[in-house]
């Protein structure tokens, strides 16, 4: 689960990680109140207005603006709140439709007073799948696209691995600070920053914390200016407070709905819908659709209990997509009996009534033959298949 | 003699009195697996499915000679269950549980390094040596004893491959579901290596998916040490970047963990790569001839 910048920063604050301070708001009035409060606290009229959406590169689309006074702050706040923000990471990129901004963060200008005295670093923590350890990735090349830095100047990207059983040790934090070329007060502050950041990472079951830029101020403080924060979905059961931070408006509405029915669904752009039990088989079924001349309209894993109610919900969700020209149902019955699923398909079909797109049902495994008879004798516009090859040919025939 | 589990394995089920554990333990016993007991803390001394229930894995090892454990414990307690099994001296730990937090598995992986044990999973269908032992949730009846070893990150897609192999007139030596999580105990390469060294296995089917580098690692091993034909398939050729496709580990991060990139490396390493999952069985027949 992804968090907004302001939410991630609230977790960082809880663990003592210094951040660029600020307040989140949903309306212009609220934002202005926050601006006034912030100006009072910092003693400066300067503030940064930051769009809160789940995508990076917000500055490129005009979603991050520096205000030098109250009037400018009001202008930026009014412009950014409600705008369709396009960034390289929003759907369709800079040419796409962007994402609506429903929340903004009014934050202090952490670069003041002497802009040129600041340095920007890159720091992130994540789990390295190959090493099976958490790793702190860091670089002096902050404020930039780290993938580009890694490509062009790989020796400027450093990695510090943390022992899974011992946790972060003093020398790990010092290694990071040395790699960033720090000394004196900044060195000490960076080692504290890294230790606390790692604490927050573990405590929140984060899958990623990325601080870019991580600011080294003229007076040697180390501050998280931006914060990308993702949490392991499997661990949310032990973080009720973080689970409540979920912003479903950032997700695909259909996917959110599917999830509430226990369906694992990902919306795609193709013309053939599919309904499958098991994630691996679902991906393989999408591949079959492509090889048969179609494009998958979705990924859908109905899970281990593909009963009539779930099949019906799945049908309804797939059918909502006007681009769908055919639906391929692919169930490998193990513990799930195919005849039950077939009955579910027939019942769902009758309940929904008018289904215009052809449906190909491929049921294999436990009671597959009984299931095929059930489908074939149902009198519905459903084609049945037993082998995966047959199913592929049926898809091809339907699209032809 | 197959690998990992045989008719001589003394199998226990951790979480045997739970709904899932009980259901699948019964299926395993029905298949003929030598289930010698189960573990549910606090229910030691009881009998379930005519098998003794122990409070700890250590007791199951001492009193029933357990050497294989199949874990059906819910996610919040599963990491603990794996470590208990390792500490008690279980040789093969098969964890079916889906949804274990990644940081728990980071610790588990490091912890079990100190023990002489092998972890399969988590988030996997388990391991079956047809005709001998079924340790997991796979439907037993689609399998038939034979010479093809199968390694896979998926559940139902493995059943699909098994079914094709059986229908093509071949059987399976051992089928290993390594699991769909980002951190698992036995990698695709480890499992392929086991089957490569198994005299009862003549051909290997390796089924992967998007995300991670396990298939590339296995392919490089096969190129160097392979002595048997390998048929490979990667699910997720049409999966979009950056989205998790059901399995927590199935996500394309960079350009090296796409299906296309993996298939290319596998082909270069001499694996018979199929583009369509419908061709797995028939390609194995050809590869063996």
Coordinates of C-alpha atoms in Angstrom, one line a residue, chain A residues 127-130 132-134 147 151 163-165 198 201-202 205-206 232 234-235 237-238 252 255 264-268 276-288 290-291 295-296 299 301 330 332-335 362 364-367 386-389 392, chain B residues 23-24 27 75-76 99-104 106-107 109-111 114 137 139 141-142 153-154 156-157 159-160 163-164 167 181-184 187 209-213 233-240 243-251 255 275-279:
Chain A
X127 CA 14.3 -5.2 0.8
X128 CA 16.8 -6.7 -1.7
X129 CA 15.1 -9.9 -3.0
X130 CA 18.3 -11.5 -4.2
X132 CA 17.2 -11.4 1.2
X133 CA 18.3 -8.4 3.3
X134 CA 17.2 -4.9 3.8
X147 CA 17.6 5.1 -11.9
X151 CA 22.7 4.0 -15.2
X163 CA 22.1 -8.0 9.0
X164 CA 18.6 -9.4 9.4
X165 CA 19.1 -10.7 12.9
X198 CA 15.7 2.4 9.6
X201 CA 11.1 1.3 8.2
X202 CA 11.1 -1.8 10.4
X205 CA 6.7 -2.9 8.0
X206 CA 7.6 -0.6 5.1
X232 CA 3.8 -4.3 3.0
X234 CA 0.7 -8.6 4.3
X235 CA 1.7 -6.7 7.4
X237 CA -3.0 -6.5 10.1
X238 CA -0.6 -5.3 12.7
X252 CA -8.8 2.0 -9.7
X255 CA -10.2 -2.9 -8.4
X264 CA -7.9 -10.2 -7.0
X265 CA -8.4 -7.9 -10.0
X266 CA -6.2 -5.7 -12.2
X267 CA -7.7 -3.6 -14.9
X268 CA -6.0 -3.7 -18.3
X276 CA -9.2 -17.7 -13.4
X277 CA -8.4 -19.5 -10.2
X278 CA -4.8 -19.0 -9.1
X279 CA -2.5 -16.1 -9.9
X280 CA 0.0 -18.1 -12.0
X281 CA -2.7 -19.7 -14.1
X282 CA -4.4 -16.2 -14.4
X283 CA -1.2 -14.7 -15.8
X284 CA -0.8 -17.8 -18.1
X285 CA -4.4 -17.4 -19.3
X286 CA -3.6 -13.7 -20.2
X287 CA -0.7 -15.0 -22.2
X288 CA -2.9 -17.5 -24.0
X290 CA -2.5 -12.7 -26.4
X291 CA -1.2 -15.7 -28.4
X295 CA -5.4 -8.6 -25.6
X296 CA -6.2 -9.3 -22.0
X299 CA -6.1 -10.0 -14.5
X301 CA -7.9 -14.5 -9.7
X330 CA -10.3 -20.9 -17.0
X332 CA -8.4 -25.8 -12.8
X333 CA -10.4 -27.8 -10.3
X334 CA -8.5 -29.3 -7.5
X335 CA -10.2 -28.9 -4.2
X362 CA -12.6 -24.1 -19.8
X364 CA -10.2 -28.9 -16.0
X365 CA -9.6 -31.2 -13.1
X366 CA -12.1 -32.6 -10.5
X367 CA -15.4 -33.5 -12.3
X386 CA -11.4 -29.0 -21.8
X387 CA -7.8 -28.6 -22.7
X388 CA -6.0 -25.2 -22.7
X389 CA -5.3 -25.7 -26.4
X392 CA -7.0 -20.9 -27.1
Chain B
X23 CA -9.0 -30.6 5.9
X24 CA -5.7 -31.0 4.1
X27 CA -6.5 -35.4 2.2
X75 CA 0.1 -15.6 8.6
X76 CA 0.7 -13.8 12.0
X99 CA 0.3 -13.6 3.4
X100 CA 3.4 -13.7 5.7
X101 CA 4.9 -10.2 6.2
X102 CA 8.1 -9.8 4.2
X103 CA 10.2 -8.6 7.2
X104 CA 9.2 -11.8 9.1
X106 CA 13.8 -11.8 6.1
X107 CA 14.4 -12.9 9.7
X109 CA 15.6 -16.9 6.1
X110 CA 18.5 -15.8 8.2
X111 CA 17.5 -17.9 11.2
X114 CA 22.1 -22.1 11.0
X137 CA -2.9 -28.8 -1.1
X139 CA -5.3 -32.5 -5.9
X141 CA -5.6 -37.6 -8.5
X142 CA -4.1 -35.6 -11.4
X153 CA 6.1 -20.7 -8.4
X154 CA 2.4 -21.2 -8.8
X156 CA -3.0 -24.1 -10.3
X157 CA -0.5 -23.5 -13.1
X159 CA -1.6 -28.6 -11.7
X160 CA -2.0 -27.6 -15.4
X163 CA -2.2 -32.7 -16.0
X164 CA -0.5 -32.2 -19.4
X167 CA -2.2 -36.9 -20.3
X181 CA 6.4 -14.7 -2.3
X182 CA 9.4 -12.4 -2.7
X183 CA 11.4 -14.3 -0.1
X184 CA 11.1 -18.1 -0.2
X187 CA 14.6 -21.1 -5.0
X209 CA 6.7 -15.9 -13.6
X210 CA 7.5 -12.2 -13.7
X211 CA 9.5 -10.7 -10.9
X212 CA 12.9 -11.5 -9.4
X213 CA 15.9 -13.3 -10.9
X233 CA 7.5 -21.4 -19.3
X234 CA 7.2 -17.9 -17.8
X235 CA 3.8 -16.6 -16.9
X236 CA 3.0 -12.9 -17.2
X237 CA 4.1 -12.1 -20.7
X238 CA 1.3 -9.6 -20.9
X239 CA 1.6 -8.3 -17.3
X240 CA 2.0 -4.5 -16.9
X243 CA 1.7 -4.0 -10.7
X244 CA 1.5 -7.0 -8.4
X245 CA -0.2 -9.8 -10.2
X246 CA -1.8 -11.8 -7.4
X247 CA 1.4 -13.3 -6.0
X248 CA 3.3 -10.9 -3.8
X249 CA 6.5 -11.7 -5.7
X250 CA 5.0 -11.3 -9.2
X251 CA 5.8 -7.7 -10.0
X255 CA 13.8 -4.6 -17.4
X275 CA 5.4 -19.4 -25.3
X276 CA 2.1 -21.0 -24.7
X277 CA 1.3 -22.8 -21.4
X278 CA -0.7 -25.3 -23.5
X279 CA 2.5 -26.7 -25.0

